[in-house]
Coordinates of C-alpha atoms and ligand atoms in Angstrom, one line a residue:
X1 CA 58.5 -7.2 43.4
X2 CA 57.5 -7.5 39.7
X3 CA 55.0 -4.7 38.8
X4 CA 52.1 -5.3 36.4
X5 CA 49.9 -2.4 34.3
X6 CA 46.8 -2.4 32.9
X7 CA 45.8 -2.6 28.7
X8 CA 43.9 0.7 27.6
X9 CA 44.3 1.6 23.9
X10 CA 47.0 -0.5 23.1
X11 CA 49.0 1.1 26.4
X12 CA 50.4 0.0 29.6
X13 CA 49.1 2.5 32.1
X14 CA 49.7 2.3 35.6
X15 CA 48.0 3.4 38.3
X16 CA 48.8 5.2 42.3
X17 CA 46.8 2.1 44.0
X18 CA 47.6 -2.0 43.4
X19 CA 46.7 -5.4 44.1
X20 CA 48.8 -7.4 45.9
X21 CA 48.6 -11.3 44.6
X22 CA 49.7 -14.0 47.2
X23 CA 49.6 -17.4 46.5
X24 CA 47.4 -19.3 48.9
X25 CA 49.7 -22.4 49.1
X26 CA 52.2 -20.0 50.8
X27 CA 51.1 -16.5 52.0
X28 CA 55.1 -15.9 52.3
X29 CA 54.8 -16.1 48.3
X30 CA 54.1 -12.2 46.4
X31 CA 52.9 -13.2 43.0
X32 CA 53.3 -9.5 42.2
X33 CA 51.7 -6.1 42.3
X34 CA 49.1 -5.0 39.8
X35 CA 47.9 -2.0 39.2
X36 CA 44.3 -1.6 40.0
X37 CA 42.5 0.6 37.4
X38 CA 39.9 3.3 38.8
X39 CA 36.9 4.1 37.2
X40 CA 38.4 7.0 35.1
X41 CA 40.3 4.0 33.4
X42 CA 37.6 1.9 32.6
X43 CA 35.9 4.5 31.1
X44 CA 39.4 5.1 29.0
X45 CA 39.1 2.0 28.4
X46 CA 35.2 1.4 27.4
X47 CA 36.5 4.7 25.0
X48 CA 38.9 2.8 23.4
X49 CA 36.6 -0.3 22.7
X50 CA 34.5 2.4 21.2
X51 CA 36.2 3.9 18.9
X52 CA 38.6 0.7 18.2
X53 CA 34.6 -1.0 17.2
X54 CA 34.3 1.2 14.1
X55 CA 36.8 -0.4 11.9
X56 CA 37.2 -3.9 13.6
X57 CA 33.9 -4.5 12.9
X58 CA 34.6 -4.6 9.5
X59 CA 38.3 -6.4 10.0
X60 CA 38.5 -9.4 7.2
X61 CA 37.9 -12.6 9.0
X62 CA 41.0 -14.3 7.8
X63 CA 43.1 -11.2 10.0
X64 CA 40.6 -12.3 13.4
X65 CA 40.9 -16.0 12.6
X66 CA 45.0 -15.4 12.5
X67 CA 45.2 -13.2 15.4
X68 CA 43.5 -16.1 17.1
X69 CA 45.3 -18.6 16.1
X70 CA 48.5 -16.3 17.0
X71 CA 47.2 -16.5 20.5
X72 CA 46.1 -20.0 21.3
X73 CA 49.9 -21.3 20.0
X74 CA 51.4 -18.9 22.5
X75 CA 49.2 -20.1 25.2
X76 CA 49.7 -24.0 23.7
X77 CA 53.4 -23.6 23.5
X78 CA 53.7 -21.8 27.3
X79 CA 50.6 -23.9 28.6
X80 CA 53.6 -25.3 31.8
X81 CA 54.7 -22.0 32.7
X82 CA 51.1 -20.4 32.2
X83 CA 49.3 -23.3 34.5
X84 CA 52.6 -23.0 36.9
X85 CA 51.3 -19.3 37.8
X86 CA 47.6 -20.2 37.5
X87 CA 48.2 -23.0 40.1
X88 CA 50.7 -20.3 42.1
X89 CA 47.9 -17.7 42.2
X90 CA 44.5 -19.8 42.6
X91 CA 45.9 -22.9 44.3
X92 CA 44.6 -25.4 41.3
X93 CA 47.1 -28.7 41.2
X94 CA 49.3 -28.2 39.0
X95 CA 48.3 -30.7 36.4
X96 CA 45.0 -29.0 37.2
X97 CA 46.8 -25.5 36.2
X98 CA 48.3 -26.7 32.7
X99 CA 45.1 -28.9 31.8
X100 CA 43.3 -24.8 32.5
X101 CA 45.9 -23.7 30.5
X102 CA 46.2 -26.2 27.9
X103 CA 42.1 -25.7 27.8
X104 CA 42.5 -21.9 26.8
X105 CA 45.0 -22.4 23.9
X106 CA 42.5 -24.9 22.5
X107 CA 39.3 -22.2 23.0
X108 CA 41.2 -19.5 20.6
X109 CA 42.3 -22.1 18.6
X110 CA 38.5 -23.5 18.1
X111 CA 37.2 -19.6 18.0
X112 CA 40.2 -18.9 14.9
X113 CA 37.7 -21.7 13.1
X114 CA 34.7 -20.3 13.8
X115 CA 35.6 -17.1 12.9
X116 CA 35.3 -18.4 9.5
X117 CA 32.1 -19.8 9.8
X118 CA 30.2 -16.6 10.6
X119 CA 27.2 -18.1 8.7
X120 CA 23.7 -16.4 7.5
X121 CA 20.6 -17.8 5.6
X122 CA 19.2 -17.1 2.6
X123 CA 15.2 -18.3 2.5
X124 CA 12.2 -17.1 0.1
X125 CA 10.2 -14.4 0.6
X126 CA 6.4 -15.2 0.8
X127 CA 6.3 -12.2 -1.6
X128 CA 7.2 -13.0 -4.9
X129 CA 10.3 -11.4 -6.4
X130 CA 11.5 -10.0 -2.8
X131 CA 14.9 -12.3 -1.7
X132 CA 15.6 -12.7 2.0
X133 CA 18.1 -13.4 3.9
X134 CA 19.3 -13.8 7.5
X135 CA 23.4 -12.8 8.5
X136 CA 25.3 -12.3 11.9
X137 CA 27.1 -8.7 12.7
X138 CA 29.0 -8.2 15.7
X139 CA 27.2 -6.6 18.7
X140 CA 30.0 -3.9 19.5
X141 CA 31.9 -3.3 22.5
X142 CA 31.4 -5.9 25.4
X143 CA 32.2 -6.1 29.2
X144 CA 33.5 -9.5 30.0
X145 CA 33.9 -10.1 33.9
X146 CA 35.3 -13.2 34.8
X147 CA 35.8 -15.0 38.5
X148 CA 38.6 -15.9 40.0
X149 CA 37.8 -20.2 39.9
X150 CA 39.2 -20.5 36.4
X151 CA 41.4 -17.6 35.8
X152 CA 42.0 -18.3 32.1
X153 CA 39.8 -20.3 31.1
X154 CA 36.5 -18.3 32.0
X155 CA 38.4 -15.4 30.2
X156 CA 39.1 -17.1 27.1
X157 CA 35.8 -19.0 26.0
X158 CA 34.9 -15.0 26.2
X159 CA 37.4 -13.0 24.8
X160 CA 37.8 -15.7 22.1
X161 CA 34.2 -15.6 20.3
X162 CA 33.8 -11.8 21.0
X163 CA 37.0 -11.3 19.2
X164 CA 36.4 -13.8 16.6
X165 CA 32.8 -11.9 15.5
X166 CA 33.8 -8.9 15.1
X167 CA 33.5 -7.0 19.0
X168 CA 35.5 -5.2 21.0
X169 CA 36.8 -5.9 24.5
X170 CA 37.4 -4.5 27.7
X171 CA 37.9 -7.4 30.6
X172 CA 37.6 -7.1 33.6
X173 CA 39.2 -10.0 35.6
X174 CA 38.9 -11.2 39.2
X175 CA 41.0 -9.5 41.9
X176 CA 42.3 -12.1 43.5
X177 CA 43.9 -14.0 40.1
X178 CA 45.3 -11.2 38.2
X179 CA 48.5 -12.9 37.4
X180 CA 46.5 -15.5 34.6
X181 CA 44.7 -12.2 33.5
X182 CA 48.0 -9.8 33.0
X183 CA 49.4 -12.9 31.4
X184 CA 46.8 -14.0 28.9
X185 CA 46.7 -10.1 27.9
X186 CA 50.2 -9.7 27.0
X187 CA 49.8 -12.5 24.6
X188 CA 47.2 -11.0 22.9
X189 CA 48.9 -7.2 22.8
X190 CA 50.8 -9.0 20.7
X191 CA 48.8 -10.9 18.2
X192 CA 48.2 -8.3 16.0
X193 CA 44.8 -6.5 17.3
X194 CA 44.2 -2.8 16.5
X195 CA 44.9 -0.8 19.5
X196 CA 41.9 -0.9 21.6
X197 CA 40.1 -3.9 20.1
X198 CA 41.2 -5.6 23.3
X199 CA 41.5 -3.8 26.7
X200 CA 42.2 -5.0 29.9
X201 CA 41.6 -3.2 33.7
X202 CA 42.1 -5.1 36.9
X203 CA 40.8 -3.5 39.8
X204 CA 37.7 -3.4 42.4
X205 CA 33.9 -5.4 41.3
X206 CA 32.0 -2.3 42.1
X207 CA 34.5 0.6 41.1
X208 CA 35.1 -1.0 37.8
X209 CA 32.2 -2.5 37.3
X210 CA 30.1 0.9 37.7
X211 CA 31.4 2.0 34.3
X212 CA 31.4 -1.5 32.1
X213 CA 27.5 -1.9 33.7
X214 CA 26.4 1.3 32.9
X215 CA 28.1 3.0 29.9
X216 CA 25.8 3.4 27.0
X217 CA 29.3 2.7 24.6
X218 CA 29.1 -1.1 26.2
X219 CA 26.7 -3.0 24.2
X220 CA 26.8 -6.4 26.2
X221 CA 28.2 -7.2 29.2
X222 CA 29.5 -11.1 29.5
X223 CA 29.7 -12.3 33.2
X224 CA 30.4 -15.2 35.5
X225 CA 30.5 -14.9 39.6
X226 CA 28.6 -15.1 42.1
X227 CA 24.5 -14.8 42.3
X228 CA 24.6 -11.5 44.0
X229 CA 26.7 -9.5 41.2
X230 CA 25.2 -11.3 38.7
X231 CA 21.4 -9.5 39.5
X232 CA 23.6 -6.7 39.7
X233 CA 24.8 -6.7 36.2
X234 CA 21.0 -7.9 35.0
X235 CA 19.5 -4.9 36.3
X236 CA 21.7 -2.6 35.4
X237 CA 21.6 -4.3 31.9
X238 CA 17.9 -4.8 31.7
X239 CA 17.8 -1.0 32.7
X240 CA 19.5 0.2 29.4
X241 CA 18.4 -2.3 27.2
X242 CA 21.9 -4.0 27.1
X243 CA 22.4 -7.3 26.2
X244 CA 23.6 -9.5 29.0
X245 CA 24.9 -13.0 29.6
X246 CA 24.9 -14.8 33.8
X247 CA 26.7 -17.4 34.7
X248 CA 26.3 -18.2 38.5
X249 CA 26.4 -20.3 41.3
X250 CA 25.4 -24.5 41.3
X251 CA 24.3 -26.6 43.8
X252 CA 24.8 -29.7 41.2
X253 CA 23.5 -33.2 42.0
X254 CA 25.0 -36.6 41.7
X255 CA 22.6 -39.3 41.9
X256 CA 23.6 -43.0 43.0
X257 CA 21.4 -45.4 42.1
X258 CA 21.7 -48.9 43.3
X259 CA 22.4 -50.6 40.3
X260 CA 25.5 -48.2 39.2
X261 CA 29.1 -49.5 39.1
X262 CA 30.4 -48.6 42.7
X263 CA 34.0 -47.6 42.2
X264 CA 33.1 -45.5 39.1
X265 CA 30.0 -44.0 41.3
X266 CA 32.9 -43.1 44.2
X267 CA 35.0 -41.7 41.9
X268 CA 32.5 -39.6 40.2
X269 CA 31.4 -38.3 43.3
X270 CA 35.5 -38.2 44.3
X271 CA 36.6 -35.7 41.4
X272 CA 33.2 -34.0 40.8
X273 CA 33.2 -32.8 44.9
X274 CA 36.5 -32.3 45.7
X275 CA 39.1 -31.7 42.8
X276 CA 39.8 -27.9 42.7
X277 CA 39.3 -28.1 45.8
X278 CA 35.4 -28.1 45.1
X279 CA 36.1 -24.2 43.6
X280 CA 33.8 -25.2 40.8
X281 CA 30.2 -24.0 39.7
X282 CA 29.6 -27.2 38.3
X283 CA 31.2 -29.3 41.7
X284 CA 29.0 -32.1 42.8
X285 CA 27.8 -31.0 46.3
X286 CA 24.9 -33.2 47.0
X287 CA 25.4 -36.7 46.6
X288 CA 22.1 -38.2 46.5
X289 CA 22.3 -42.0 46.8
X290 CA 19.5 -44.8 46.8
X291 CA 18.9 -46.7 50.3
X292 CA 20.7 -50.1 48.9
X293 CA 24.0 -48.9 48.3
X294 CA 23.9 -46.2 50.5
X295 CA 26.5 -47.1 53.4
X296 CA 28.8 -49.1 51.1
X297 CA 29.1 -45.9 49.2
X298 CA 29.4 -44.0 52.1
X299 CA 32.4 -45.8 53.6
X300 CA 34.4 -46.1 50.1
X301 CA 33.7 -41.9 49.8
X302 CA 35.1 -41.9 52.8
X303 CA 38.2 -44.0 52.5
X304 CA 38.9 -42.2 49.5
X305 CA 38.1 -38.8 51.2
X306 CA 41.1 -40.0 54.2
X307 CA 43.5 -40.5 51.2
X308 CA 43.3 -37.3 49.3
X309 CA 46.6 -35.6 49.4
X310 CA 45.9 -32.1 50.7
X311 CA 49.0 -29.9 50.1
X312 CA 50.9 -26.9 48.0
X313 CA 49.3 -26.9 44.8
X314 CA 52.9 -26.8 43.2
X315 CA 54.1 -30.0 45.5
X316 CA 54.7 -33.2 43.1
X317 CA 51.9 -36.0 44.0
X318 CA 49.2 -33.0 45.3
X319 CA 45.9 -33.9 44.2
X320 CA 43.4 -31.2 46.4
X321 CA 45.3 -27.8 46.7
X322 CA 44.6 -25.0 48.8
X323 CA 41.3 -23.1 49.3
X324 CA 41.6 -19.6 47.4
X325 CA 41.7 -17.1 50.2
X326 CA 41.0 -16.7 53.8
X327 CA 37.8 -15.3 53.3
X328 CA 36.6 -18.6 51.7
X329 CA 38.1 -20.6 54.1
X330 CA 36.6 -18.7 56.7
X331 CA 32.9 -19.4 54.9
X332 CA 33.8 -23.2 54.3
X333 CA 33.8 -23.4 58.1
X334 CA 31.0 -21.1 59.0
X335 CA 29.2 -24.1 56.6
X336 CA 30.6 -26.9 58.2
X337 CA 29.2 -25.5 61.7
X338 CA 25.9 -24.8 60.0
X339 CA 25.9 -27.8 59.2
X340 CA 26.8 -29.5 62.3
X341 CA 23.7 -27.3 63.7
X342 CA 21.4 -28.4 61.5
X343 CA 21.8 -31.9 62.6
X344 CA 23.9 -33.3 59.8
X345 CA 26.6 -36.0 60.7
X346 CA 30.0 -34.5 59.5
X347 CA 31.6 -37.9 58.9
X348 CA 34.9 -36.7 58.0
X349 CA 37.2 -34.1 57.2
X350 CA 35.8 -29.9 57.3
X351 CA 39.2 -28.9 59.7
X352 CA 42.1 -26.6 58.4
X353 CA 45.4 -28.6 58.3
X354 CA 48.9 -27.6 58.7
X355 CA 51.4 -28.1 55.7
X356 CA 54.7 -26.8 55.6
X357 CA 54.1 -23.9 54.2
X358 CA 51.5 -21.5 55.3
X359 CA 48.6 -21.6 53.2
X360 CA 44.6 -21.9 53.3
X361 CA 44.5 -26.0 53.8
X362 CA 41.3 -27.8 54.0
X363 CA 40.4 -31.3 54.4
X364 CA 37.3 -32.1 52.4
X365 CA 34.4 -33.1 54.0
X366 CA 31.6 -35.1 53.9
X367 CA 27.9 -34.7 55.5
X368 CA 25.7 -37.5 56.0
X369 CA 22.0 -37.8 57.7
X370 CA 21.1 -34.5 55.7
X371 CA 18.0 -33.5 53.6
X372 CA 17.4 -31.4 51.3
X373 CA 15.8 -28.6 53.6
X374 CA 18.9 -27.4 55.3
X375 CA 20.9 -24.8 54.1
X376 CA 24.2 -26.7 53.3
X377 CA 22.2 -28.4 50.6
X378 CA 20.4 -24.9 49.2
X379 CA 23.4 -23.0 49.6
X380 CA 25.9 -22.7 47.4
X381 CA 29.6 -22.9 49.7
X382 CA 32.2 -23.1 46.9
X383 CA 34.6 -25.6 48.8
X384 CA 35.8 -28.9 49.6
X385 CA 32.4 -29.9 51.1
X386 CA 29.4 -32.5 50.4
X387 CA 26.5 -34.1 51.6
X388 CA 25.1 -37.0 51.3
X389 CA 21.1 -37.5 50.7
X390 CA 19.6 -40.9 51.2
X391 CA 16.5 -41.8 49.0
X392 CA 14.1 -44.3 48.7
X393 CA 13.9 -44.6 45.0
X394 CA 14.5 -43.0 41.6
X395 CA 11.7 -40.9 42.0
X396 CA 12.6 -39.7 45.2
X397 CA 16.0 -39.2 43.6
X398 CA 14.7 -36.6 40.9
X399 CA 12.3 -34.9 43.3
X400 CA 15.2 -34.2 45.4
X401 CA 17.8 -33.6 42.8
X402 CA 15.2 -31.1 41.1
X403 CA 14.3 -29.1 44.8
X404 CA 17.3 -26.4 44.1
X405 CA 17.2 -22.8 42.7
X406 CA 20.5 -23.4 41.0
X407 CA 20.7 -25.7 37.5
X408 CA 23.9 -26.1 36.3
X409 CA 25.0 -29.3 36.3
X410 CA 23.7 -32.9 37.1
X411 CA 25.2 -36.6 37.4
X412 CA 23.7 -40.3 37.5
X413 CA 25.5 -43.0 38.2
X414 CA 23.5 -46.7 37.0
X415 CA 23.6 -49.2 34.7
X416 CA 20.0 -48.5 33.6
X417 CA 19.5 -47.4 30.0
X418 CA 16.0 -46.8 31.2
X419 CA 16.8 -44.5 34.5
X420 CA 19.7 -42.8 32.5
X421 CA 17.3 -41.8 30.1
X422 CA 14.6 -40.2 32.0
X423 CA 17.3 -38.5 33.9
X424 CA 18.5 -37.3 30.6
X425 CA 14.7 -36.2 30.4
X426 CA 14.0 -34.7 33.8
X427 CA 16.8 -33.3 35.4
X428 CA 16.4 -29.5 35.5
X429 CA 20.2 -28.7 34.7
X430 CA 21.6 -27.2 31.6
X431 CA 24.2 -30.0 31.3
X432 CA 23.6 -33.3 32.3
X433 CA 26.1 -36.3 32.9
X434 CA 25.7 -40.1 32.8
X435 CA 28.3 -42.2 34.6
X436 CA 30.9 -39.3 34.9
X437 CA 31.5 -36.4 37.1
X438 CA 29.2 -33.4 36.8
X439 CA 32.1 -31.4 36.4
X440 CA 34.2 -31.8 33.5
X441 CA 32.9 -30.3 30.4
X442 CA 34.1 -30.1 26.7
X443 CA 35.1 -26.5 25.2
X444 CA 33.3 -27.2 21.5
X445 CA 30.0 -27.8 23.1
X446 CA 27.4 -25.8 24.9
X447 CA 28.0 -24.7 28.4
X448 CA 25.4 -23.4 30.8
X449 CA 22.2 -23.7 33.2
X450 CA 18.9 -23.1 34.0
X451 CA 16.7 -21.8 37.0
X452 CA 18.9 -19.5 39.2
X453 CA 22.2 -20.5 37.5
X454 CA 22.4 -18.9 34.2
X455 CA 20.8 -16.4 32.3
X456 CA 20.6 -15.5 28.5
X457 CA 22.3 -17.6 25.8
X458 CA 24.8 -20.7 26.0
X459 CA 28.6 -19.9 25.9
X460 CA 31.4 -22.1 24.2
X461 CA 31.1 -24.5 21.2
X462 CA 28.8 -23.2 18.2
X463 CA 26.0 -21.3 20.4
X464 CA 29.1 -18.9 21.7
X465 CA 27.5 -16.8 18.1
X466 CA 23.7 -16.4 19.9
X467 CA 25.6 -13.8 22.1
X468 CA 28.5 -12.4 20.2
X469 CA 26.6 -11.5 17.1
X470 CA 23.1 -9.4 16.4
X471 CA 21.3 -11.4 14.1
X472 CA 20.0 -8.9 11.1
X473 CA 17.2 -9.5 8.7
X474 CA 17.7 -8.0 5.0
X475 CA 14.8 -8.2 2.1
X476 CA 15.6 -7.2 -1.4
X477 CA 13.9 -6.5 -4.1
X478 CA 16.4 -7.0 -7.0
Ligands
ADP501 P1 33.0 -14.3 43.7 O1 32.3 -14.5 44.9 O2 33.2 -15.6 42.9 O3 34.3 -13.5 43.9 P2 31.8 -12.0 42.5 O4 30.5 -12.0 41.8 O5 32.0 -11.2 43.7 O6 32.1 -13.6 42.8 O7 33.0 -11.7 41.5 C1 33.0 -12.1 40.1 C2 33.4 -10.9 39.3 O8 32.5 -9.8 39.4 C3 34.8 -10.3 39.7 O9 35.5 -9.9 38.6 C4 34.4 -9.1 40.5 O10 35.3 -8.1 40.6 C5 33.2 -8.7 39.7 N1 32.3 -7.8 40.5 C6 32.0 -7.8 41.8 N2 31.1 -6.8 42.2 C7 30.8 -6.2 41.0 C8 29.9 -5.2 40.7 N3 29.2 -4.5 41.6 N4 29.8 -4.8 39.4 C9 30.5 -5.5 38.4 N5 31.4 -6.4 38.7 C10 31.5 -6.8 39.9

């Protein structure tokens, strides 16, 4: 079985324990074994960040902005075999695995341009003769722990604007998709960083994360997960005055109005529930539909539903793969039977399927006859699963749509300028989507929610700078 090692300093360094990564299309398949890092290591690690910080701070832009570049042509150029594994370990298509893939290169390439465009202000003073101005330095060494869901993708649109400003790394990927993570490193031990400018330790959430939370040398610590860990990094953050960044869980709304185009509407609500395999924070899991067009969309959701090809992520023609790991599975069905016990109608789909290879296979489901009281509509499940809301009216719509803790992502499907617009307006979500899926986002843009989904500033596109750099305020008096 191949072997994998951790990044610390510029090293590969090994470790007594590892992680065993099996691909969830076939449980027969060992990705590999990687070593898992103990806390000892991080803390090697958060060293080397440290001490690599001094000088890369100062690096010239041009050497970041190439190093960068260096990186998203590898990715580019391997973007087949890189989504190939991604779709082997996480169970993404694998279309879905190469478009991930293919999205990564593009991030470093994007973050090699904005490495040049580290831009300050210069303004008057109110006090005459005194010159003022505004500029960006880098924060110092930051924590980036990333998610399993998007295995390179999550990792890059951070590693890629910490690096380009002038921080240090150490990342901490998710156990269960190391492969994406080992991967992604090795290209970059080899773009040209200093030694410990980038580090890399796979191993355990709380064992590694221990360290990376609560080392005074970590200066910001950059996370996606789940809600739980998340107030775990914010109070141990909050606690030493570290900067931190949250993205969490979504319970995203798509609203169907009557007037919308139905076949676009279906296949909004299609792609946005159910493609990777519904393993996305931004996944449209309440489908919130006006009384009119209610059961005709219901039935065409449900045809399409019956049609979805279930199997191996790496099978030709595969459009849902499987779920990531038994554990999930396991809490997709605990849902389905919540759900089933709250009174929802479970029109289709919810039961594990047999392929022929043994993996985690659902078939997606659909709820109808909910509200938004019960628990499959609160709760974020992370799978293959959506409900159905009927409403009167727009209003009703937004009232509903807006009853969540979570604000990610929201959708409206019409053919009203009018409705579009004060959905535009009203919807509490940090990214908002008008006749398209509420997944799907651009990488030169701002991603990121509100309410219980996110916390501190945006990542990707321009704003990636709010986090990645301390802005400094300088007076002169020539
Ligand atoms: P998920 O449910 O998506 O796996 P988690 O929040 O458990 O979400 O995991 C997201 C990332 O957070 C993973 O890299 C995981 O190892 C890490 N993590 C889990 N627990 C902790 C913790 N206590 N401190 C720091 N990181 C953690």
């Amino acid at each position: 079985m191949d072997k994998f090692q951790n990044l610390i300093a510029g090293q590969w360094t090994g470790s007594d324990d590892h992680l065993i990564n099996i691909n969830p299309s076939d449980t027969n398949d060992i990705i590999g074994e990687y070593a898992k890092g103990t806390a000892a290591q991080a803390s090697d690690a958060i060293e080397a960040a440290h001490q690599a910080f001094a000088d890369w701070r100062h690096s010239s832009i041009q050497h970041r902005s190439d190093c960068l570049d260096a990186i998203g042509n590898e990715i580019l150029a391997r973007k087949d075999e890189l989504g190939r594994l991604l779709a082997r370990e996480e169970g993404k298509t694998l279309p879905e695995g190469i478009g991930e893939a293919t999205r990564a290169g593009q991030i470093f390439k994007f973050f090699a341009g904005e490495a040049l465009r580290i831009a300050g202000e210069t303004l008057q003073s109110v006090r005459p003769g005194i010159d003022v101005e505004v500029f960006r330095q880098p924060v110092g060494p930051i924590a980036i722990i990333t998610p399993w869901n998007f295995p390179i993708a999550i990792p890059a649109w951070k590693i890629a604007p910490a690096l380009a400003f002038g921080n240090t790394v150490v990342f901490k990927p998710a156990e269960l998709v190391p492969g994406s993570a080992w991967a992604l490193a090795e290209i970059i031990s080899r773009a040209g960083l200093p030694n410990g400018v980038f580090n890399m330790i796979i191993g355990e959430g709380a064992e590694i994360g221990e360290p990376l939370l609560h080392d005074q040398r970590i200066k910001a610590v950059s996370f996606t997960g789940s809600t739980k860990t998340g107030a775990i990094v914010a109070e141990a953050c909050s606690g030493r005055n570290a900067r931190y960044q949250l993205e969490m869980g979504g319970k995203n709304p798509l609203i169907v109005l009557n007037d919308c185009d139905l076949d676009n509407a279906v296949n909004c609500a299609i792609q946005g529930a159910y493609f990777s395999t519904g393993q996305r924070c931004t996944a449209s899991s309440r489908l919130i539909v006006e009384a009119k067009i209610h059961d005709q969309f219901v039935e065409k959701v449900r045809l399409g539903i019956d049609d979805l090809i279930v199997d191996h992520a790496l099978a030709d023609g595969t459009q849902i793969g499987p779920v990531v790991d038994h554990a999930q599975l396991e809490k997709n069905l605990r849902y389905i039977e919540i759900g089933k016990g709250e009174g929802a109608q479970l029109l289709t789909g919810g039961e594990t399927i047999e392929r022929s290879t043994p993996g985690f296979f659902q078939k997606p489901a659909l709820f109808v006859a909910t509200d938004d009281t019960m628990r499959i509509n609160r709760e974020e499940i992370f799978g293959p699963v959506a409900s159905v809301i009927k409403v009167d009216d727009f209003d009703q719509a937004i009232a509903v749509a807006n009853n969540t803790s979570f604000g990610l992502s929201a959708g409206i499907c019409t053919n009203s300028l009018r409705s579009a617009s004060r959905f535009k307006s009203e919807i509490e979500a940090g990214m908002v989507m008008v006749n398209a899926p509420t997944a799907g986002v651009d990488y030169h843009v701002p991603f990121g929610g509100t309410k219980g989904s996110s916390f501190g500033p945006r990542e990707q596109g321009g704003y990636a700078k709010d986090f990645y750099t301390v802005v400094k305020t300088a007076y002169t008096n020539p």
